Coordinates of C-alpha atoms in Angstrom, one line a residue:
Chain A
X1 CA 4.9 12.7 -65.1
X2 CA 2.3 10.9 -62.6
X3 CA 5.1 9.2 -61.1
X4 CA 7.3 12.1 -60.5
X5 CA 4.0 14.4 -59.0
X6 CA 3.4 11.8 -57.1
X7 CA 6.9 12.0 -55.6
X8 CA 6.8 15.6 -55.4
X9 CA 3.3 15.1 -53.3
X10 CA 5.3 12.3 -51.0
X11 CA 8.4 14.9 -50.6
X12 CA 5.5 17.6 -49.9
X13 CA 3.5 15.8 -47.1
X14 CA 6.7 14.7 -45.7
X15 CA 8.8 17.3 -45.6
X16 CA 5.5 19.8 -44.6
X17 CA 4.9 19.6 -41.6
X18 CA 8.8 19.8 -40.6
X19 CA 9.3 22.7 -42.8
X20 CA 6.4 25.1 -42.4
X21 CA 5.9 27.2 -39.1
X22 CA 2.0 26.6 -39.9
X23 CA 0.4 24.9 -36.7
X24 CA 0.6 21.8 -36.6
X25 CA -3.0 19.3 -38.0
X26 CA -2.9 15.8 -36.8
X27 CA -1.9 16.2 -33.2
X28 CA -2.2 13.1 -30.6
X29 CA -2.1 13.0 -27.4
X30 CA -1.1 11.2 -25.2
X31 CA -1.5 12.1 -21.2
X32 CA -4.8 13.0 -19.3
X33 CA -3.6 16.5 -19.0
X34 CA -2.4 17.3 -21.7
X35 CA -5.9 15.0 -23.4
X36 CA -7.9 17.7 -21.6
X37 CA -5.7 21.4 -22.0
X38 CA -5.9 20.1 -26.0
X39 CA -9.7 19.3 -25.8
X40 CA -9.9 23.4 -24.9
X41 CA -7.5 24.4 -26.9
X42 CA -7.8 22.6 -30.1
X43 CA -9.2 23.8 -33.3
X44 CA -11.6 21.9 -35.3
X45 CA -10.5 18.2 -36.6
X46 CA -6.8 19.6 -35.5
X47 CA -6.8 16.7 -32.4
X48 CA -6.6 13.4 -34.0
X49 CA -6.9 11.3 -30.7
X50 CA -6.4 11.6 -27.0
X51 CA -5.9 8.9 -24.5
X52 CA -8.1 6.6 -23.5
X53 CA -8.2 7.8 -20.2
X54 CA -9.1 11.0 -21.1
X55 CA -12.9 9.2 -21.4
X56 CA -13.1 8.1 -18.0
X57 CA -15.8 9.6 -16.1
X58 CA -13.7 9.6 -13.0
X59 CA -10.7 11.0 -13.6
X60 CA -11.7 13.4 -16.2
X61 CA -13.5 16.5 -16.8
X62 CA -13.8 16.1 -20.5
X63 CA -14.9 12.6 -21.3
X64 CA -17.9 13.9 -22.9
X65 CA -16.0 16.1 -25.8
X66 CA -13.1 13.4 -25.4
X67 CA -15.7 10.7 -26.8
X68 CA -15.6 12.0 -29.8
X69 CA -12.3 11.9 -30.6
X70 CA -10.5 8.6 -31.5
X71 CA -8.6 7.1 -28.0
X72 CA -5.1 6.2 -27.6
X73 CA -3.7 3.6 -24.9
X74 CA 0.1 5.4 -25.2
X75 CA 1.4 3.0 -27.5
X76 CA 4.0 3.7 -29.9
X77 CA 2.5 1.8 -32.8
X78 CA -0.9 2.2 -32.8
X79 CA 0.8 6.0 -32.2
X80 CA 2.9 6.4 -35.2
X81 CA -0.2 4.9 -37.3
X82 CA -2.2 7.8 -37.0
X83 CA 0.8 9.3 -38.9
X84 CA 0.4 12.9 -36.4
X85 CA 2.7 15.8 -36.9
X86 CA 2.7 16.2 -33.5
X87 CA 3.0 14.6 -30.3
X88 CA 1.9 15.7 -26.8
X89 CA 2.8 14.1 -24.4
X90 CA 3.7 14.6 -19.8
X91 CA 6.6 13.7 -18.4
X92 CA 5.4 10.6 -16.7
X93 CA 4.6 9.2 -19.9
X94 CA 6.5 5.6 -20.7
X95 CA 9.8 7.0 -21.0
X96 CA 11.0 4.3 -24.0
X97 CA 7.1 5.1 -26.1
X98 CA 8.3 8.4 -25.5
X99 CA 12.2 7.7 -26.6
X100 CA 10.6 5.4 -30.1
X101 CA 8.1 7.2 -31.5
X102 CA 11.7 10.2 -31.3
X103 CA 13.8 7.8 -33.1
X104 CA 10.9 7.3 -35.7
X105 CA 11.2 11.7 -36.4
X106 CA 7.6 12.2 -35.0
X107 CA 7.3 15.7 -33.3
X108 CA 7.3 15.1 -29.3
X109 CA 6.5 17.2 -27.1
X110 CA 6.1 17.2 -23.4
X111 CA 4.7 18.5 -20.2
X112 CA 5.2 19.1 -16.8
X113 CA 2.5 18.6 -14.7
X114 CA 1.0 21.5 -13.1
X115 CA 2.2 21.9 -9.3
X116 CA 1.0 25.2 -8.8
X117 CA -2.2 28.1 -10.5
X118 CA 1.3 29.5 -12.3
X119 CA 2.0 26.3 -13.8
X120 CA -1.3 26.2 -15.3
X121 CA -1.2 29.0 -16.7
X122 CA 2.3 28.7 -18.4
X123 CA 1.1 25.0 -19.7
X124 CA -2.2 26.5 -21.3
X125 CA 0.0 29.3 -22.7
X126 CA 2.7 26.9 -24.3
X127 CA -0.6 24.3 -25.6
X128 CA -1.6 27.8 -27.6
X129 CA 1.3 28.1 -28.9
X130 CA 2.0 24.7 -30.0
X131 CA -1.1 24.7 -31.2
X132 CA -1.5 27.9 -33.1
X133 CA -3.9 28.8 -31.0
X134 CA -2.7 31.6 -28.7
X135 CA -6.4 33.8 -28.9
X136 CA -8.0 31.0 -27.3
X137 CA -5.1 30.1 -24.9
X138 CA -5.4 34.0 -24.1
X139 CA -8.9 33.8 -23.2
X140 CA -8.7 30.8 -21.0
X141 CA -7.0 32.2 -18.5
X142 CA -7.4 35.7 -18.8
X143 CA -10.8 33.5 -17.7
X144 CA -9.3 31.5 -15.0
X145 CA -7.3 34.5 -13.5
X146 CA -10.4 35.9 -13.0
X147 CA -12.6 33.3 -11.6
X148 CA -9.2 33.3 -8.9
X149 CA -10.2 36.4 -8.1
X150 CA -13.7 35.7 -7.2
X151 CA -12.4 32.4 -5.5
X152 CA -10.5 34.1 -3.2
X153 CA -12.5 37.6 -2.7
X154 CA -15.3 35.2 -1.5
X155 CA -12.3 33.0 1.0
X156 CA -11.8 35.7 3.1
X157 CA -12.5 35.3 7.3
X158 CA -11.5 32.7 9.4
X159 CA -9.9 30.0 8.1
X160 CA -10.2 26.1 9.5
X161 CA -8.0 23.5 9.1
X162 CA -7.9 21.1 6.6
X163 CA -6.2 17.8 6.7
X164 CA -6.2 16.4 2.9
X165 CA -6.1 12.6 2.8
X166 CA -5.7 10.6 -0.2
X167 CA -6.6 7.1 -0.2
X168 CA -3.0 5.0 0.6
X169 CA -2.9 7.8 3.2
X170 CA -1.3 10.2 0.8
X171 CA -1.9 13.6 1.3
X172 CA -0.4 16.6 -0.5
X173 CA 2.7 19.8 1.1
X174 CA 4.0 22.4 0.1
X175 CA 4.8 22.9 -3.6
X176 CA 1.7 20.7 -4.6
X177 CA -1.6 22.0 -7.0
X178 CA -3.7 20.7 -4.1
X179 CA -2.1 23.2 -2.0
X180 CA -2.3 25.7 -3.7
X181 CA -6.5 24.9 -4.4
X182 CA -6.3 24.9 -0.6
X183 CA -5.3 28.0 0.6
X184 CA -7.3 29.5 -2.2
X185 CA -10.4 28.2 -0.9
X186 CA -9.9 30.2 2.5
X187 CA -7.9 26.6 4.0
X188 CA -5.3 26.2 5.9
X189 CA -3.2 22.8 4.5
X190 CA -2.7 20.7 8.0
X191 CA 0.5 18.8 5.6
X192 CA 1.6 22.6 4.9
X193 CA 2.2 23.1 9.4
X194 CA 4.2 19.5 9.5
X195 CA 6.1 21.3 6.6
X196 CA 5.4 17.4 4.6
X197 CA 7.1 19.0 0.9
X198 CA 5.1 17.1 -2.3
X199 CA 2.6 15.2 -1.8
X200 CA 3.4 12.5 0.4
X201 CA 2.0 10.1 3.1
X202 CA 0.7 12.0 6.6
X203 CA 0.6 9.4 9.0
X204 CA -2.8 9.1 11.0
X205 CA -1.3 9.8 14.6
X206 CA 0.0 13.2 12.9
X207 CA -3.2 14.2 11.1
X208 CA -5.1 13.1 14.5
X209 CA -2.5 15.4 16.7
X210 CA -3.7 18.1 14.5
X211 CA -7.3 17.5 15.3
X212 CA -7.9 18.6 11.7
X213 CA -11.6 20.8 11.4
X214 CA -12.4 19.1 7.9
X215 CA -11.0 15.6 7.2
X216 CA -11.3 16.5 2.6
X217 CA -10.4 13.1 1.3
X218 CA -10.8 11.5 -2.3
X219 CA -14.2 9.5 -4.0
X220 CA -12.7 6.0 -5.2
X221 CA -11.7 5.6 -7.9
X222 CA -13.3 1.8 -8.4
X223 CA -16.5 -0.4 -6.4
X224 CA -14.1 -3.4 -6.0
X225 CA -13.0 -3.6 -2.6
X226 CA -9.0 -2.5 -2.3
X227 CA -7.4 -2.0 0.9
X228 CA -6.0 1.1 -0.2
X229 CA -9.3 2.8 1.6
X230 CA -8.9 1.3 4.2
X231 CA -7.2 4.2 5.9
X232 CA -11.0 5.6 5.5
X233 CA -12.2 3.3 8.3
X234 CA -9.9 3.6 10.8
X235 CA -11.6 4.1 14.4
X236 CA -9.5 7.4 14.8
X237 CA -11.1 9.4 12.2
X238 CA -14.4 9.1 14.4
X239 CA -13.6 12.1 15.9
X240 CA -13.3 14.4 13.1
X241 CA -17.1 13.4 11.4
X242 CA -17.6 12.5 8.5
X243 CA -14.5 12.5 5.3
X244 CA -15.3 14.9 2.6
X245 CA -15.0 13.1 -0.8
X246 CA -14.0 15.0 -3.4
X247 CA -14.6 14.4 -7.0
X248 CA -10.7 13.7 -8.0
X249 CA -11.3 14.4 -11.6
X250 CA -11.4 18.7 -10.7
X251 CA -8.0 17.6 -8.8
X252 CA -5.5 15.4 -10.7
X253 CA -4.8 18.1 -13.9
X254 CA -3.6 21.4 -14.1
X255 CA -6.4 23.2 -16.5
X256 CA -8.7 26.2 -16.2
X257 CA -11.5 23.3 -14.3
X258 CA -9.0 23.1 -11.9
X259 CA -11.1 26.3 -10.4
X260 CA -14.1 24.0 -9.7
X261 CA -12.3 21.9 -7.2
X262 CA -11.4 25.3 -5.1
X263 CA -15.4 26.3 -5.9
X264 CA -16.2 22.8 -4.3
X265 CA -14.0 23.7 -1.9
X266 CA -15.2 26.6 -0.7
X267 CA -19.5 25.4 -0.2
X268 CA -16.9 23.0 2.4
X269 CA -15.8 26.1 4.0
X270 CA -19.2 28.0 4.7
X271 CA -20.6 24.5 6.0
X272 CA -18.5 24.2 7.7
X273 CA -18.2 27.9 9.1
X274 CA -22.4 27.5 9.2
X275 CA -22.4 24.3 11.4
X276 CA -19.9 26.0 14.2
X277 CA -22.4 29.5 14.1
X278 CA -25.2 27.6 15.2
X279 CA -23.0 25.1 17.3
X280 CA -22.0 28.3 20.0
Chain B
X1 CA 27.9 -24.6 26.3
X2 CA 25.5 -25.9 28.8
X3 CA 26.9 -25.2 32.0
X4 CA 26.9 -21.6 30.7
X5 CA 22.8 -21.9 29.8
X6 CA 20.1 -19.0 32.1
X7 CA 17.9 -22.1 34.1
X8 CA 14.8 -22.3 32.3
X9 CA 13.0 -19.8 34.9
X10 CA 15.3 -17.6 34.4
X11 CA 15.0 -17.2 30.4
X12 CA 11.5 -17.6 30.6
X13 CA 11.6 -14.4 33.0
X14 CA 14.0 -12.3 30.9
X15 CA 11.9 -12.8 27.6
X16 CA 8.5 -11.8 29.6
X17 CA 11.0 -8.4 30.3
X18 CA 12.6 -8.1 27.5
X19 CA 8.6 -8.9 25.3
X20 CA 7.4 -5.7 27.7
X21 CA 10.1 -3.7 27.5
X22 CA 9.4 -4.0 23.8
X23 CA 5.4 -3.6 24.1
X24 CA 6.4 -0.6 26.0
X25 CA 8.5 0.7 22.9
X26 CA 5.8 -0.2 20.1
X27 CA 3.7 2.5 22.3
X28 CA 5.7 4.7 23.0
X29 CA 7.9 5.8 19.6
X30 CA 5.8 7.2 16.9
X31 CA 5.5 10.0 14.3
X32 CA 3.6 11.8 16.7
X33 CA 6.1 13.2 19.7
X34 CA 4.1 12.4 22.7
X35 CA 6.1 12.5 25.7
X36 CA 6.3 10.0 28.3
X37 CA 4.0 10.3 30.9
X38 CA 2.2 12.3 28.4
X39 CA 1.3 9.3 26.4
X40 CA 0.7 6.6 29.3
X41 CA -1.7 9.0 31.0
X42 CA -3.4 9.8 27.5
X43 CA -3.0 6.1 27.2
X44 CA -5.0 5.0 30.5
X45 CA -6.5 8.2 32.2
X46 CA -6.9 10.0 29.2
X47 CA -10.6 11.7 28.2
X48 CA -11.0 11.6 24.1
X49 CA -9.0 14.3 23.1
X50 CA -6.2 13.8 19.9
X51 CA -3.3 12.0 22.5
X52 CA -6.1 10.0 23.8
X53 CA -7.1 8.3 19.9
X54 CA -3.2 8.1 19.4
X55 CA -2.7 6.2 22.0
X56 CA -5.5 4.4 22.8
X57 CA -6.6 3.6 18.8
X58 CA -3.6 3.7 16.5
X59 CA -1.1 2.3 18.8
X60 CA -2.2 0.2 21.4
X61 CA -3.8 -2.1 18.8
X62 CA -0.6 -2.4 16.8
X63 CA 1.5 -3.4 19.7
X64 CA -0.7 -5.7 20.8
X65 CA -1.0 -7.2 17.1
X66 CA 2.5 -6.4 17.0
X67 CA 3.1 -9.3 19.6
X68 CA 0.2 -11.5 19.0
X69 CA 1.3 -12.0 16.1
X70 CA 5.1 -12.4 16.7
X71 CA 4.0 -15.5 19.4
X72 CA 2.2 -16.8 16.5
X73 CA 5.2 -17.1 14.6
X74 CA 7.8 -18.4 16.9
X75 CA 5.5 -20.8 18.8
X76 CA 4.5 -22.6 14.9
X77 CA 8.0 -22.9 14.2
X78 CA 9.3 -24.7 16.9
X79 CA 6.3 -26.6 16.7
X80 CA 6.2 -27.7 13.3
X81 CA 10.5 -28.1 13.3
X82 CA 9.4 -30.7 17.0
X83 CA 6.5 -32.1 15.1
X84 CA 8.1 -32.8 11.9
X85 CA 12.2 -33.0 13.7
X86 CA 13.4 -30.4 10.8
X87 CA 15.0 -27.3 11.4
X88 CA 13.9 -26.1 8.8
X89 CA 10.2 -25.9 9.2
X90 CA 8.9 -22.4 9.6
X91 CA 5.2 -21.0 8.3
X92 CA 6.5 -19.0 5.9
X93 CA 9.5 -21.5 4.2
X94 CA 6.3 -24.3 4.1
X95 CA 3.8 -21.8 2.7
X96 CA 1.3 -21.9 5.3
X97 CA 1.8 -18.1 5.3
X98 CA 1.6 -17.1 1.6
X99 CA -1.3 -20.1 1.5
X100 CA -3.1 -17.7 4.7
X101 CA -2.8 -14.3 2.3
X102 CA -4.2 -15.8 -1.0
X103 CA -7.0 -16.6 1.4
X104 CA -7.3 -13.1 3.1
X105 CA -7.0 -11.6 -1.0
X106 CA -9.4 -13.7 -2.1
X107 CA -12.3 -13.3 1.0
X108 CA -10.9 -9.7 0.7
X109 CA -10.7 -8.8 -2.6
X110 CA -14.5 -10.7 -3.8
X111 CA -16.0 -8.7 -1.6
X112 CA -16.8 -11.6 1.1
X113 CA -14.8 -10.1 4.0
X114 CA -17.0 -6.9 3.7
X115 CA -20.6 -8.9 4.2
X116 CA -19.8 -11.2 6.0
X117 CA -16.2 -10.1 8.9
X118 CA -15.3 -13.5 9.7
X119 CA -14.5 -14.8 6.0
X120 CA -11.6 -13.4 6.5
X121 CA -9.7 -15.3 9.0
X122 CA -11.8 -17.9 8.5
X123 CA -10.5 -17.8 4.3
X124 CA -7.5 -17.6 5.7
X125 CA -7.4 -20.6 8.1
X126 CA -8.8 -22.7 5.2
X127 CA -5.9 -21.2 2.7
X128 CA -3.4 -22.2 5.9
X129 CA -4.6 -25.9 6.5
X130 CA -4.7 -27.0 2.8
X131 CA -1.0 -25.7 3.0
X132 CA -0.1 -27.7 5.2
X133 CA -1.9 -30.5 4.1
X134 CA 0.1 -30.0 0.8
X135 CA 3.3 -30.2 1.8
X136 CA 2.5 -33.7 4.4
X137 CA 1.4 -35.3 0.9
X138 CA 4.1 -34.0 -1.3
X139 CA 6.8 -34.5 1.5
X140 CA 5.6 -37.7 2.7
X141 CA 5.2 -38.7 6.5
X142 CA 9.3 -39.1 6.7
X143 CA 10.0 -36.1 4.0
X144 CA 14.1 -35.4 4.0
X145 CA 14.7 -31.7 4.6
X146 CA 14.8 -31.5 1.1
X147 CA 11.5 -32.7 0.0
X148 CA 10.3 -30.7 2.7
X149 CA 11.4 -27.3 1.7
X150 CA 11.0 -28.3 -2.1
X151 CA 7.0 -28.7 -1.7
X152 CA 7.5 -25.6 0.4
X153 CA 9.0 -23.3 -2.1
X154 CA 6.4 -25.2 -4.8
X155 CA 3.1 -24.2 -2.7
X156 CA 4.7 -20.7 -1.4
X157 CA 5.5 -19.9 -5.5
X158 CA 1.7 -20.5 -6.3
X159 CA 0.0 -19.3 -3.6
X160 CA 2.1 -16.0 -4.2
X161 CA 1.2 -16.3 -8.3
X162 CA -2.6 -16.7 -8.1
X163 CA -2.5 -13.7 -4.8
X164 CA -0.4 -11.5 -7.1
X165 CA -3.3 -12.6 -9.6
X166 CA -6.1 -11.9 -8.2
X167 CA -4.8 -9.0 -7.0
X168 CA -3.9 -7.9 -10.5
X169 CA -7.1 -8.5 -12.4
X170 CA -8.8 -6.7 -9.5
X171 CA -11.2 -3.8 -11.2
X172 CA -9.7 -1.8 -9.1
X173 CA -6.3 0.3 -9.8
X174 CA -5.3 -0.1 -6.4
X175 CA -5.2 -3.4 -5.6
X176 CA -2.7 -4.6 -7.6
X177 CA 0.0 -2.3 -5.1
X178 CA -1.2 -4.4 -2.3
X179 CA 0.7 -7.3 -4.0
X180 CA 3.6 -6.0 -1.7
X181 CA 1.4 -6.1 1.5
X182 CA 0.6 -9.7 1.3
X183 CA 3.7 -10.7 0.2
X184 CA 6.0 -8.9 2.7
X185 CA 3.4 -7.7 6.0
X186 CA 2.8 -4.6 7.9
X187 CA 1.2 -2.9 11.1
X188 CA 0.5 -0.1 9.2
X189 CA -2.8 1.3 10.4
X190 CA -4.6 -2.2 11.6
X191 CA -7.0 -1.1 13.9
X192 CA -8.7 -2.6 17.1
X193 CA -11.0 -4.0 15.1
X194 CA -8.5 -6.2 13.4
X195 CA -7.2 -7.1 16.9
X196 CA -11.2 -8.2 17.8
X197 CA -11.2 -9.9 14.3
X198 CA -7.9 -12.0 14.5
X199 CA -7.1 -12.4 17.9
X200 CA -10.3 -14.6 19.4
X201 CA -8.1 -17.6 16.4
X202 CA -4.4 -17.1 17.3
X203 CA -5.6 -18.1 21.1
X204 CA -7.3 -20.5 19.6
X205 CA -4.5 -22.1 17.8
X206 CA -2.3 -21.1 20.6
X207 CA -3.8 -23.6 23.1
X208 CA -4.5 -25.9 20.3
X209 CA -0.2 -26.2 20.1
X210 CA 1.0 -25.0 23.5
X211 CA -0.3 -29.1 25.0
X212 CA 2.2 -30.7 22.3
X213 CA 5.0 -30.1 24.8
X214 CA 5.0 -33.1 26.1
X215 CA 4.4 -35.0 22.7
X216 CA 7.3 -33.2 20.4
X217 CA 9.2 -34.5 23.4
X218 CA 8.7 -37.8 23.4
X219 CA 8.9 -37.5 19.3
X220 CA 12.4 -36.8 19.4
X221 CA 13.6 -40.5 20.0
X222 CA 11.3 -41.1 16.8
X223 CA 7.7 -42.3 15.9
X224 CA 7.9 -45.6 17.0
X225 CA 9.6 -44.5 20.4
X226 CA 7.3 -42.3 21.1
X227 CA 3.9 -43.5 20.0
X228 CA 5.2 -46.7 22.5
X229 CA 5.3 -44.2 25.4
X230 CA 1.6 -43.2 24.6
X231 CA 1.5 -40.0 22.5
X232 CA -1.2 -40.2 20.2
X233 CA 0.3 -39.0 17.2
X234 CA -2.7 -39.2 14.7
X235 CA -3.9 -36.9 17.3
X236 CA -0.5 -34.4 17.6
X237 CA -0.3 -34.0 14.5
X238 CA -4.2 -33.0 14.1
X239 CA -3.3 -30.4 16.5
X240 CA -0.4 -29.2 15.1
X241 CA -1.2 -28.7 11.7
X242 CA -5.2 -27.3 13.2
X243 CA -3.7 -24.9 15.6
X244 CA -0.7 -23.3 13.0
X245 CA -3.3 -23.4 10.6
X246 CA -5.4 -21.0 12.5
X247 CA -3.6 -18.5 14.0
X248 CA -1.0 -18.2 11.4
X249 CA -4.3 -17.6 9.2
X250 CA -5.6 -15.4 11.7
X251 CA -2.2 -13.2 11.5
X252 CA -1.7 -13.2 8.2
X253 CA -5.3 -12.5 7.8
X254 CA -5.1 -8.9 9.0
X255 CA -0.9 -7.8 8.6
X256 CA -0.1 -10.1 5.6
X257 CA 2.7 -13.2 5.6
X258 CA 5.8 -11.8 7.0
X259 CA 9.1 -14.7 6.8
X260 CA 11.5 -15.8 9.1
X261 CA 10.4 -15.5 12.4
X262 CA 9.3 -18.7 12.8
X263 CA 12.6 -20.3 11.2
X264 CA 15.2 -18.4 13.5
X265 CA 13.4 -17.8 16.4
X266 CA 13.1 -21.2 17.7
X267 CA 17.1 -21.7 16.7
X268 CA 18.6 -19.3 18.1
X269 CA 16.2 -20.7 21.9
X270 CA 17.3 -24.0 21.2
X271 CA 20.5 -24.9 22.9
X272 CA 19.3 -22.1 26.0
X273 CA 16.7 -24.8 26.7
X274 CA 18.1 -27.5 26.8
X275 CA 17.1 -28.7 23.1
X276 CA 13.8 -29.7 24.8
X277 CA 10.7 -28.7 22.8
X278 CA 8.6 -28.7 26.0
X279 CA 10.9 -25.6 26.9
X280 CA 10.8 -24.0 23.8
X281 CA 7.4 -23.6 23.3
X282 CA 7.0 -21.3 25.6
X283 CA 10.5 -19.3 25.4
X284 CA 10.0 -19.5 21.1
X285 CA 5.9 -17.6 21.7
X286 CA 7.8 -14.3 24.2
X287 CA 11.2 -14.3 21.9
X288 CA 8.8 -14.3 18.7
X289 CA 6.7 -11.6 20.2
X290 CA 9.6 -9.6 21.3
X291 CA 11.0 -9.8 17.4
X292 CA 8.0 -8.9 15.6
X293 CA 7.9 -6.1 18.2
X294 CA 11.3 -4.7 17.8
X295 CA 10.7 -5.3 14.1
X296 CA 7.4 -3.3 14.0
X297 CA 9.6 -0.3 15.7
X298 CA 12.3 -0.7 13.7
X299 CA 10.2 0.1 10.6
X300 CA 8.5 3.8 12.5
X301 CA 11.8 4.5 13.6
X302 CA 14.1 3.9 9.7
X303 CA 11.9 4.8 8.0
X304 CA 9.1 7.0 9.4
X305 CA 6.3 7.7 7.2
X306 CA 7.4 5.7 4.7
X307 CA 5.2 2.1 6.4
X308 CA 8.2 0.4 5.2
X309 CA 7.1 -3.5 5.5
X310 CA 8.1 -5.8 8.1
X311 CA 9.3 -8.9 5.9
X312 CA 11.8 -6.6 4.4
X313 CA 13.4 -6.2 7.7
X314 CA 12.6 -9.9 9.3
X315 CA 13.8 -10.9 5.9
X316 CA 17.1 -9.1 5.7
X317 CA 18.1 -10.7 9.0
X318 CA 16.4 -14.1 9.0
X319 CA 18.1 -15.0 5.2
X320 CA 21.3 -14.5 6.2
X321 CA 20.0 -16.6 9.2
X322 CA 18.9 -19.2 6.3
X323 CA 22.2 -19.2 4.4
X324 CA 23.8 -20.1 7.7
X325 CA 21.4 -22.6 8.0
X326 CA 21.6 -24.2 5.0
X327 CA 25.6 -24.5 5.0
X328 CA 25.8 -26.3 8.5
X329 CA 23.1 -28.8 7.9
X330 CA 25.2 -29.5 4.3
X331 CA 28.4 -29.7 6.3
X332 CA 26.2 -31.9 8.9
X333 CA 25.3 -34.5 6.2
X334 CA 29.0 -34.7 4.8

């Protein structure tokens, strides 16, 4: 009897997640952006692991919350041993790992990175649906829409020209979330003027010729030296004053906290406009 | 063949004109489309507007470094080939460039060069000197082609591996991506600060190498004959080693390791100067500068905005040439 009961129990425990449409109970996230969406949306105890990146202060907004959840390093073996009933990965998560988990019979859902405010809404709602937390997701979307409306209301009037200039001379052009953030904050994106598509290199010459009012960079990920930030030291940049170094964690992932990136830009813009009036 | 070769002054004049034209092309070609006269006006008479910044702070240092580094590689190749009487000698193949890269990497990624700017060229110089000494010790004074190349390959691989190791161990996530820069070289966004840092060491190296022409001429007769003609072999070796190390070390410390120019350029010119090392030196320096300027312009024209590495282009041209050279050398030995 005991053996039969055990067999039934095993059958139930294996079959249940696949059969039932009930919300998953053991969710593992393997990507910094899905980590943070899941941390915001999941119910108590539903999320059993997030990626180790979610604890990095410089890249994760929710590092504190992530500290209370066990971490994974995106390896198939460790994720499998956590016996999740849902694995959430980014479309850029190692292909080999995702394929391996699928072969092992895991349910893996992939999220594409958000390239627009619309993508953010879509991703929040999809995460809500996957976790059975639709109400929470709707709530977040409504707050996000309100916050965005506030940003856009505050961003009226003059729109100074801003150059996004990251480490290794990269910039964000048309079709990127960063471009939408810049535009929503009442700034013009220089890369848009050059019709640059996606995240590409912005040649220093073009930046200088564009004569932007503001050069917006990213803070350093590490104090250890590397050539990656040498572009910030170039003498040709001195004419544009100090580079405004934004906190990367608000820019990496599209999420409700993306509004913080826009709010920071708004403050930068205010300062610039105030200085300009002062100068005149 | 020799009857059709141009006279030496004509050759030098032609190479000088070619270098000047390519230097001008390097100044005039770039992602920012500035007209011909506007560029010149901005370069010479501009007063702080955007075009002036582009010309003086971005394109001018790039063109200067392009010529100087190319000249360094051409000159060092010519001297090394003359000194070792070996057509395969070249700073890249002998591991000098790779070791200089390693020296530069150690200086930059430990933070030493941030604290003390001269640490960068000095550390690259030290790496280059060690490489020459190691190759000479391995191949011996009378080493044949094969031993010399094998020693160069060994030193080169070791230096490249240690460079990769140092960059992979850096806590900065970007460092590992910069392996490509140190292996293939680039002049992207080099500034006047780099010129100021590297140029003195390159000029010092040139000065040490430039006077070696007559001794190298004598060396074509063999070491004993050269010694009987009054050539101080110790002095020649010392000047060649430290001159090459100083110039190549400084060049590599600001632009990474750029291969094949030191190999190919002296070879192409040797028939044109009647095989005389003393005449090859200046010609190789000018032609090396011209080749590197051309390669650097090509990176901007072929793949604008993608920072195509210089070593990619020099290898695409240089590696087939190297194969042909090996083929011919092998046939000559049969």
